[in-house]
Amino acid sequence: MPRPRPHTWRPRTWVLVLAAVFAVLQLANVTGRDTPDTKNYLSYALSLRGDSKREAAAATIDYVCAGRAALAHRNQNVHVVRFHRPDPAPRVKRECGADEWRVVERRLRAGQTGGHTVPYMPERFMRIFEARPGYPVVLLPFVSVFGVVWGVWAASVVIAVAGGVLVFLVLRTLRVPVPLCLTGQGLYYVLPVGTTAMRPMTEGLMLALTLSAVWGCALVLDGRRSRAGLALVAGSLAALFTVKHSQALFLGVCLAAAGTLIAVRRWRRGRVPGCGVLAVAGMGAAAAVLTVVLARLLGYPSTEDSVQDLLTHHFTRPDRADPWPEFLQLQGNFWMEWLRRQLWQPLFLAALAAGAWGAARRPAFGVFLAAAAFTGILTQAGHPDINIWGERLIVLAWLLPVVGVPLLLDAVLRRPVALPAQGHAERAHSMR
């Protein structure tokens, strides 16, 4: 009588288990993940819900100050001198609320009441966030159903989980074995990518949409679902425009360059470039042009506005008459210091090298993957500020090791192992 086959879980079950484990782990930090940008996006979402300026301000200030109070409580609990002192959380929350309301009330009285965001900063600075409705729109249903604290947390979990699932789908499209696809999903969660994606900012959504475009490129190269792949690329670029139009511009330019490079390489080798590759290149170029045109028509902040924002500390100082020489000097200084810090702790550089090695095993796809990861370098170059916490601007570059390392492992594991010939030695030994 044949033995019954042992039950094995399907790949999608493992994907869901891995995502569920990641989500449960995030319960350890429900608050305290916010950054100075969070209150701008959150107030935008609450405004879309119908809250007034003061109602949105009250909710966002309470959320931000509760996070600061929680961090103050945790930090004192482990402070070797002050751990036995009274809990600082009530005082921190009270002082934080007073400081935030003082700024908001002053700006509201001065007439800064336009747009969807609460006026935490000068109007010129807040225009940057007015041009990014995508993330607040995603945030809106979560905060409406679960409230601000749990809604922001749940939205972050869903966005971060989606990024990891997209890594799995990209690798499966490339016919990588399921365990290595799960490895890529796990890398997304445990590397700085997952940490950044969990922060209530645009970066998590940018990562997911960029991965969606990369998945589209993989489908186009696969050849069997080219139309679906092109639709994914187009949809991702369009959605990125609403989340952060500079990322749509960077990804469009990089995909256009990557598609052109692949087509030229194939043409020089006497091969047909492929309609799908040419379509991706054309789509990227069109997206870049449309992004520039639409941003100008909609009055979005320009490149010069971004440079002035950087050099004037968010428009709190007078504009520079000629900002570009200072900006270029700061670029040189930034990258020298950045490289020095990376060589001191070379995990990121080592991960990039391993990812590039793995991407090189799939040359056509590897070019598209490297192009998507390079948008992180471009984003960082646009904001050469060494003090931005967590290196979140360059986080898109981590997509190269997240996807490339499983490709490298796949190439290593598929390589046949050459065993030494033992026949002659065994016969010689038997004749002794």
Coordinates of C-alpha atoms in Angstrom, one line a residue:
M1 CA 0.0 0.0 0.0
P2 CA 1.6 3.3 -1.1
R3 CA 2.4 5.8 1.6
P4 CA 0.4 9.1 1.5
R5 CA 2.5 12.0 0.3
P6 CA 3.4 14.5 3.1
H7 CA 1.4 17.8 2.9
T8 CA 3.4 20.6 1.4
W9 CA 2.5 24.3 1.5
R10 CA 2.0 26.1 -1.7
P11 CA 4.3 29.0 -2.5
R12 CA 1.6 31.6 -1.9
T13 CA 1.1 30.2 1.6
W14 CA 4.7 30.8 2.4
V15 CA 4.5 34.3 1.0
L16 CA 1.6 35.0 3.3
V17 CA 3.3 33.4 6.3
L18 CA 6.4 35.5 5.7
A19 CA 4.3 38.7 5.3
A20 CA 2.3 37.8 8.5
V21 CA 5.4 37.3 10.5
F22 CA 6.8 40.7 9.4
A23 CA 3.4 42.4 10.2
V24 CA 3.3 40.9 13.7
L25 CA 6.9 42.0 14.4
Q26 CA 5.8 45.6 13.6
L27 CA 3.5 45.6 16.6
A28 CA 6.6 46.3 18.6
N29 CA 6.7 49.9 17.3
V30 CA 3.2 51.2 16.6
T31 CA 4.2 54.7 17.3
G32 CA 7.5 56.6 17.1
R33 CA 8.2 55.9 13.5
D34 CA 7.2 59.4 12.2
T35 CA 9.5 61.9 10.7
P36 CA 9.1 65.7 10.3
D37 CA 7.4 65.0 6.9
T38 CA 4.8 62.7 8.4
K39 CA 2.5 65.4 9.8
N40 CA 2.4 67.0 6.3
Y41 CA 1.1 63.8 4.6
L42 CA -1.2 63.0 7.5
S43 CA -2.8 66.4 7.6
Y44 CA -3.3 66.2 3.8
A45 CA -5.1 62.9 4.2
L46 CA -7.3 64.2 7.0
S47 CA -8.1 67.3 4.9
L48 CA -9.3 64.9 2.1
R49 CA -11.5 63.3 4.7
G50 CA -13.2 66.6 5.3
D51 CA -11.4 67.8 8.5
S52 CA -10.9 71.5 8.9
K53 CA -7.4 73.0 9.3
R54 CA -7.6 73.0 13.1
E55 CA -9.1 69.5 13.3
A56 CA -6.4 68.1 11.1
A57 CA -3.8 70.0 13.1
A58 CA -5.1 68.7 16.4
A59 CA -5.0 65.1 15.1
T60 CA -1.6 65.3 13.5
I61 CA 0.0 67.1 16.5
D62 CA -1.5 64.6 18.9
Y63 CA -0.1 61.7 16.8
V64 CA 3.4 63.3 16.5
C65 CA 3.7 64.3 20.1
A66 CA 2.4 60.9 21.3
G67 CA 5.2 59.3 19.3
R68 CA 7.8 61.7 20.8
A69 CA 6.5 61.0 24.3
A70 CA 6.7 57.2 23.8
L71 CA 10.3 57.5 22.6
A72 CA 11.2 59.7 25.6
H73 CA 9.7 57.1 27.9
R74 CA 11.6 54.2 26.2
N75 CA 14.9 56.1 26.2
Q76 CA 14.6 57.0 29.9
N77 CA 13.8 53.4 30.8
V78 CA 17.2 52.3 29.6
H79 CA 19.2 55.3 30.7
V80 CA 21.8 54.2 33.2
V81 CA 21.4 57.3 35.3
R82 CA 17.8 58.5 34.8
F83 CA 15.9 55.2 34.5
H84 CA 14.4 55.5 38.1
R85 CA 13.2 59.1 37.6
P86 CA 9.5 60.0 36.9
D87 CA 8.1 59.2 33.4
P88 CA 9.0 62.1 31.1
A89 CA 6.2 61.2 28.6
P90 CA 3.5 63.6 29.9
R91 CA 5.9 66.6 30.0
V92 CA 7.3 65.8 26.5
K93 CA 3.8 65.5 25.0
R94 CA 2.7 68.7 26.6
E95 CA 5.7 70.7 25.5
C96 CA 5.6 69.2 22.0
G97 CA 2.0 70.2 21.6
A98 CA 2.6 73.7 22.8
D99 CA 5.5 74.2 20.4
E100 CA 3.6 72.8 17.4
W101 CA 0.4 74.7 18.1
R102 CA 2.3 78.0 18.5
V103 CA 3.7 77.7 15.0
V104 CA 0.4 76.6 13.4
E105 CA -1.7 79.3 15.1
R106 CA 0.8 82.0 14.1
R107 CA 0.7 80.9 10.4
L108 CA -3.1 80.5 10.4
R109 CA -3.6 84.0 11.8
A110 CA -1.2 85.3 9.1
G111 CA -3.6 83.8 6.5
Q112 CA -1.7 80.7 5.5
T113 CA -4.9 78.6 5.1
G114 CA -4.7 77.4 1.5
G115 CA -4.1 73.9 0.2
H116 CA -4.7 70.6 1.9
T117 CA -1.8 70.6 4.4
V118 CA -1.6 72.2 7.8
P119 CA 0.9 75.2 7.7
Y120 CA 3.7 73.7 9.8
M121 CA 6.3 75.4 7.6
P122 CA 6.5 78.4 5.2
E123 CA 4.0 78.3 2.4
R124 CA 6.7 77.9 -0.3
F125 CA 7.9 74.7 1.5
M126 CA 4.4 73.3 1.9
R127 CA 3.9 73.5 -1.8
I128 CA 6.3 70.5 -2.1
F129 CA 3.8 68.3 -0.2
E130 CA 0.8 69.8 -2.0
A131 CA 2.3 68.3 -5.2
R132 CA 2.2 64.8 -3.6
P133 CA -1.4 63.6 -3.2
G134 CA -0.7 59.9 -3.9
Y135 CA 0.4 58.8 -0.4
P136 CA -2.3 60.8 1.4
V137 CA -4.9 59.2 -0.9
V138 CA -3.6 55.8 0.1
L139 CA -3.5 56.8 3.8
L140 CA -7.1 58.2 3.7
P141 CA -9.1 54.9 4.0
F142 CA -6.9 53.5 6.7
V143 CA -7.1 56.6 9.0
S144 CA -10.8 56.8 8.3
V145 CA -11.5 53.2 9.4
F146 CA -8.9 52.6 12.1
G147 CA -8.2 56.1 13.4
V148 CA -5.0 58.0 13.1
V149 CA -2.6 55.8 15.2
W150 CA -3.6 52.4 14.0
G151 CA -4.6 53.7 10.5
V152 CA -1.1 55.0 9.9
W153 CA 0.5 51.8 11.2
A154 CA -1.8 49.6 9.1
A155 CA -1.2 51.6 5.9
S156 CA 2.6 51.2 6.5
V157 CA 2.3 47.5 7.1
V158 CA 0.3 47.0 3.9
I159 CA 2.7 49.1 1.8
A160 CA 5.8 47.4 3.2
V161 CA 4.3 43.9 2.8
A162 CA 3.3 44.7 -0.8
G163 CA 6.9 45.6 -1.6
G164 CA 8.1 42.2 -0.3
V165 CA 5.4 40.3 -2.3
L166 CA 6.4 42.2 -5.4
V167 CA 10.0 41.1 -4.9
F168 CA 8.7 37.5 -4.8
L169 CA 6.7 38.0 -8.0
V170 CA 9.7 39.5 -9.8
L171 CA 11.9 36.6 -9.0
R172 CA 9.2 34.0 -9.9
T173 CA 8.7 35.7 -13.3
L174 CA 12.5 35.1 -13.8
R175 CA 11.9 31.4 -12.9
V176 CA 13.9 31.5 -9.7
P177 CA 13.2 28.6 -7.3
V178 CA 10.6 29.4 -4.6
P179 CA 13.0 29.2 -1.7
L180 CA 15.2 31.9 -3.3
C181 CA 12.1 34.0 -4.1
L182 CA 11.2 33.9 -0.4
T183 CA 14.8 34.8 0.4
G184 CA 14.3 38.0 -1.7
Q185 CA 11.1 38.7 0.1
G186 CA 12.8 38.2 3.4
L187 CA 15.7 40.5 2.4
Y188 CA 13.2 43.2 1.6
Y189 CA 11.8 43.0 5.1
V190 CA 15.0 42.8 7.1
L191 CA 17.2 45.2 5.2
P192 CA 16.8 49.0 5.5
V193 CA 14.3 48.8 2.7
G194 CA 11.6 47.3 5.0
T195 CA 12.5 49.7 7.9
T196 CA 12.1 52.7 5.6
A197 CA 8.9 51.3 3.9
M198 CA 7.3 51.1 7.4
R199 CA 7.9 54.8 8.0
P200 CA 4.8 57.0 7.3
M201 CA 6.3 58.8 4.3
T202 CA 6.3 58.4 0.5
E203 CA 9.3 56.1 0.3
G204 CA 7.4 52.9 1.0
L205 CA 5.0 53.6 -1.8
M206 CA 7.8 54.7 -4.1
L207 CA 9.6 51.4 -3.5
A208 CA 6.5 49.3 -4.2
L209 CA 5.7 51.2 -7.4
T210 CA 9.3 51.0 -8.6
L211 CA 9.2 47.3 -8.0
S212 CA 5.9 47.1 -9.9
A213 CA 7.7 48.7 -12.9
V214 CA 10.6 46.3 -12.5
W215 CA 8.1 43.4 -12.5
G216 CA 6.6 44.8 -15.7
C217 CA 10.1 44.8 -17.3
A218 CA 10.5 41.1 -16.2
L219 CA 7.2 40.2 -17.8
V220 CA 8.1 42.0 -21.0
L221 CA 11.5 40.2 -21.2
D222 CA 9.7 36.9 -20.5
G223 CA 7.7 37.4 -23.8
R224 CA 4.5 35.6 -22.9
R225 CA 2.8 38.5 -21.0
S226 CA 4.3 41.6 -22.7
R227 CA 1.1 43.5 -22.7
A228 CA 0.6 43.0 -19.0
G229 CA 4.2 44.0 -18.4
L230 CA 3.9 47.2 -20.4
A231 CA 0.6 48.1 -18.6
L232 CA 2.4 47.6 -15.3
V233 CA 5.3 49.9 -16.3
A234 CA 2.9 52.6 -17.6
G235 CA 0.6 52.4 -14.5
S236 CA 3.6 52.5 -12.1
L237 CA 5.1 55.6 -13.8
A238 CA 1.7 57.3 -13.7
A239 CA 1.1 56.5 -10.1
L240 CA 4.6 57.6 -9.2
F241 CA 3.8 61.1 -10.6
T242 CA 1.2 61.5 -8.0
V243 CA 3.4 60.1 -5.2
K244 CA 6.6 62.1 -6.0
H245 CA 6.9 63.4 -9.5
S246 CA 10.7 63.5 -9.3
Q247 CA 10.8 59.7 -8.9
A248 CA 8.6 59.4 -12.0
L249 CA 11.1 61.5 -13.9
F250 CA 14.1 59.6 -12.7
L251 CA 12.6 56.2 -13.3
G252 CA 11.4 57.2 -16.8
V253 CA 14.9 58.5 -17.7
C254 CA 16.6 55.4 -16.3
L255 CA 14.2 52.9 -18.0
A256 CA 14.6 54.7 -21.3
A257 CA 18.4 54.5 -21.0
A258 CA 18.3 50.9 -20.0
G259 CA 15.9 49.9 -22.8
T260 CA 18.1 51.7 -25.3
L261 CA 21.3 50.1 -24.0
I262 CA 19.7 46.6 -24.3
A263 CA 18.4 47.3 -27.8
V264 CA 21.8 48.6 -29.0
R265 CA 23.7 45.7 -27.4
R266 CA 21.4 43.2 -29.2
W267 CA 21.6 45.1 -32.5
R268 CA 25.4 45.0 -32.4
R269 CA 25.3 41.3 -31.8
G270 CA 23.1 40.8 -34.8
R271 CA 19.9 40.1 -32.8
V272 CA 16.5 41.7 -33.0
P273 CA 16.2 44.3 -30.2
G274 CA 12.7 43.2 -29.4
C275 CA 9.4 45.2 -29.6
G276 CA 8.9 44.9 -25.8
V277 CA 12.3 46.4 -24.9
L278 CA 11.8 49.2 -27.4
A279 CA 8.4 49.8 -26.0
V280 CA 9.7 50.1 -22.4
A281 CA 12.4 52.5 -23.6
G282 CA 9.8 54.6 -25.4
M283 CA 7.5 54.5 -22.5
G284 CA 10.2 55.7 -20.1
A285 CA 11.2 58.5 -22.4
A286 CA 7.5 59.6 -22.8
A287 CA 7.0 59.4 -19.0
A288 CA 10.0 61.7 -18.5
V289 CA 8.8 64.3 -21.0
L290 CA 5.2 64.2 -19.7
T291 CA 6.4 64.5 -16.1
V292 CA 8.3 67.7 -16.9
V293 CA 5.5 69.2 -19.0
L294 CA 2.7 68.3 -16.4
A295 CA 4.8 69.5 -13.5
R296 CA 5.2 72.9 -15.2
L297 CA 1.5 73.1 -16.2
L298 CA 0.4 72.3 -12.6
G299 CA 2.9 74.8 -11.1
Y300 CA 4.8 72.1 -9.2
P301 CA 8.0 73.2 -7.5
S302 CA 10.9 73.3 -10.0
T303 CA 14.5 71.9 -9.7
E304 CA 15.7 75.4 -8.7
D305 CA 13.0 75.5 -6.0
S306 CA 14.4 72.2 -4.7
V307 CA 18.0 73.6 -4.6
Q308 CA 16.9 76.8 -2.9
D309 CA 15.0 74.7 -0.3
L310 CA 18.2 72.7 0.4
L311 CA 20.5 75.7 0.6
T312 CA 18.1 78.0 2.6
H313 CA 17.1 75.3 5.2
H314 CA 13.5 75.0 4.0
F315 CA 13.2 78.6 2.9
T316 CA 13.9 80.0 6.4
R317 CA 16.9 82.0 5.0
P318 CA 17.1 84.4 2.0
D319 CA 17.3 82.8 -1.4
R320 CA 20.8 82.3 -3.0
A321 CA 21.3 84.6 -6.0
D322 CA 23.3 81.9 -7.8
P323 CA 22.7 78.6 -6.0
W324 CA 24.3 76.2 -8.5
P325 CA 28.0 76.8 -7.7
E326 CA 27.2 76.1 -4.0
F327 CA 25.1 73.1 -4.9
L328 CA 27.9 71.6 -7.0
Q329 CA 30.4 72.2 -4.2
L330 CA 28.1 70.6 -1.7
Q331 CA 27.7 67.6 -4.1
G332 CA 31.5 67.0 -4.1
N333 CA 31.7 67.4 -0.3
F334 CA 28.7 65.1 0.3
W335 CA 29.9 62.2 -1.9
M336 CA 33.4 62.3 -0.4
E337 CA 32.0 62.2 3.1
W338 CA 29.4 59.5 2.1
L339 CA 32.1 57.3 0.6
R340 CA 34.2 57.7 3.7
R341 CA 31.4 56.6 5.9
Q342 CA 30.5 53.7 3.6
L343 CA 34.1 52.4 3.7
W344 CA 34.1 52.6 7.4
Q345 CA 31.0 50.3 7.5
P346 CA 30.9 48.7 4.0
L347 CA 27.8 46.6 4.3
F348 CA 25.9 48.8 1.7
L349 CA 28.8 48.7 -0.8
A350 CA 29.2 44.9 -0.3
A351 CA 25.5 44.4 -0.8
L352 CA 25.5 46.5 -3.9
A353 CA 28.4 44.5 -5.3
A354 CA 26.7 41.2 -4.6
G355 CA 23.5 42.5 -6.1
A356 CA 25.2 43.7 -9.2
W357 CA 27.0 40.4 -9.6
G358 CA 23.7 38.6 -9.4
A359 CA 22.0 41.0 -11.8
A360 CA 24.8 40.4 -14.3
R361 CA 23.7 36.8 -14.5
R362 CA 20.5 38.0 -16.2
P363 CA 22.0 40.7 -18.5
A364 CA 18.8 42.2 -20.0
F365 CA 16.8 42.1 -16.8
G366 CA 19.9 43.1 -14.8
V367 CA 20.1 46.4 -16.8
F368 CA 16.5 47.3 -15.9
L369 CA 17.1 46.3 -12.3
A370 CA 20.2 48.4 -12.1
A371 CA 18.4 51.3 -13.7
A372 CA 15.6 51.2 -11.1
A373 CA 18.1 51.0 -8.3
F374 CA 20.1 53.9 -9.7
T375 CA 17.1 56.2 -9.1
G376 CA 18.1 56.0 -5.4
I377 CA 21.5 57.5 -6.3
L378 CA 19.8 60.3 -8.3
T379 CA 17.4 61.1 -5.5
Q380 CA 20.2 61.3 -3.0
A381 CA 22.2 63.5 -5.5
G382 CA 19.2 65.9 -5.6
H383 CA 19.4 66.3 -1.8
P384 CA 23.0 66.1 -0.8
D385 CA 22.2 66.4 2.9
I386 CA 24.3 64.1 5.1
N387 CA 22.1 64.8 8.1
I388 CA 18.9 63.3 6.7
W389 CA 18.1 60.5 9.1
G390 CA 18.4 56.9 8.1
E391 CA 19.7 57.5 4.6
R392 CA 16.1 57.2 3.4
L393 CA 16.7 59.1 0.1
I394 CA 19.1 56.5 -1.3
V395 CA 16.9 53.5 -0.1
L396 CA 15.9 52.7 -3.7
A397 CA 19.4 51.6 -4.4
W398 CA 18.8 48.7 -1.9
L399 CA 16.6 47.1 -4.6
L400 CA 19.7 45.9 -6.4
P401 CA 20.9 43.6 -3.6
V402 CA 17.3 42.6 -2.6
V403 CA 16.6 41.2 -6.1
G404 CA 20.2 40.6 -7.2
V405 CA 21.4 38.5 -4.3
P406 CA 18.8 35.7 -4.9
L407 CA 19.8 35.8 -8.6
L408 CA 23.4 35.3 -7.6
L409 CA 22.5 32.4 -5.3
D410 CA 20.4 30.9 -8.0
A411 CA 23.4 31.0 -10.4
V412 CA 25.7 29.5 -7.8
L413 CA 23.3 26.7 -6.9
R414 CA 22.6 25.8 -10.6
R415 CA 26.3 25.5 -11.4
P416 CA 27.2 21.8 -11.7
V417 CA 29.8 20.6 -9.2
A418 CA 32.8 18.9 -10.8
L419 CA 33.8 15.8 -8.8
P420 CA 37.4 14.5 -9.1
A421 CA 37.7 11.4 -11.2
Q422 CA 38.3 8.5 -8.8
G423 CA 38.3 5.5 -11.1
H424 CA 42.0 5.3 -11.9
A425 CA 43.1 5.9 -8.4
E426 CA 40.8 3.2 -7.1
R427 CA 42.1 0.6 -9.6
A428 CA 45.7 1.5 -8.7
H429 CA 44.9 1.1 -5.1
S430 CA 43.3 -2.4 -5.7
M431 CA 46.4 -3.7 -7.6
R432 CA 48.7 -3.0 -4.6

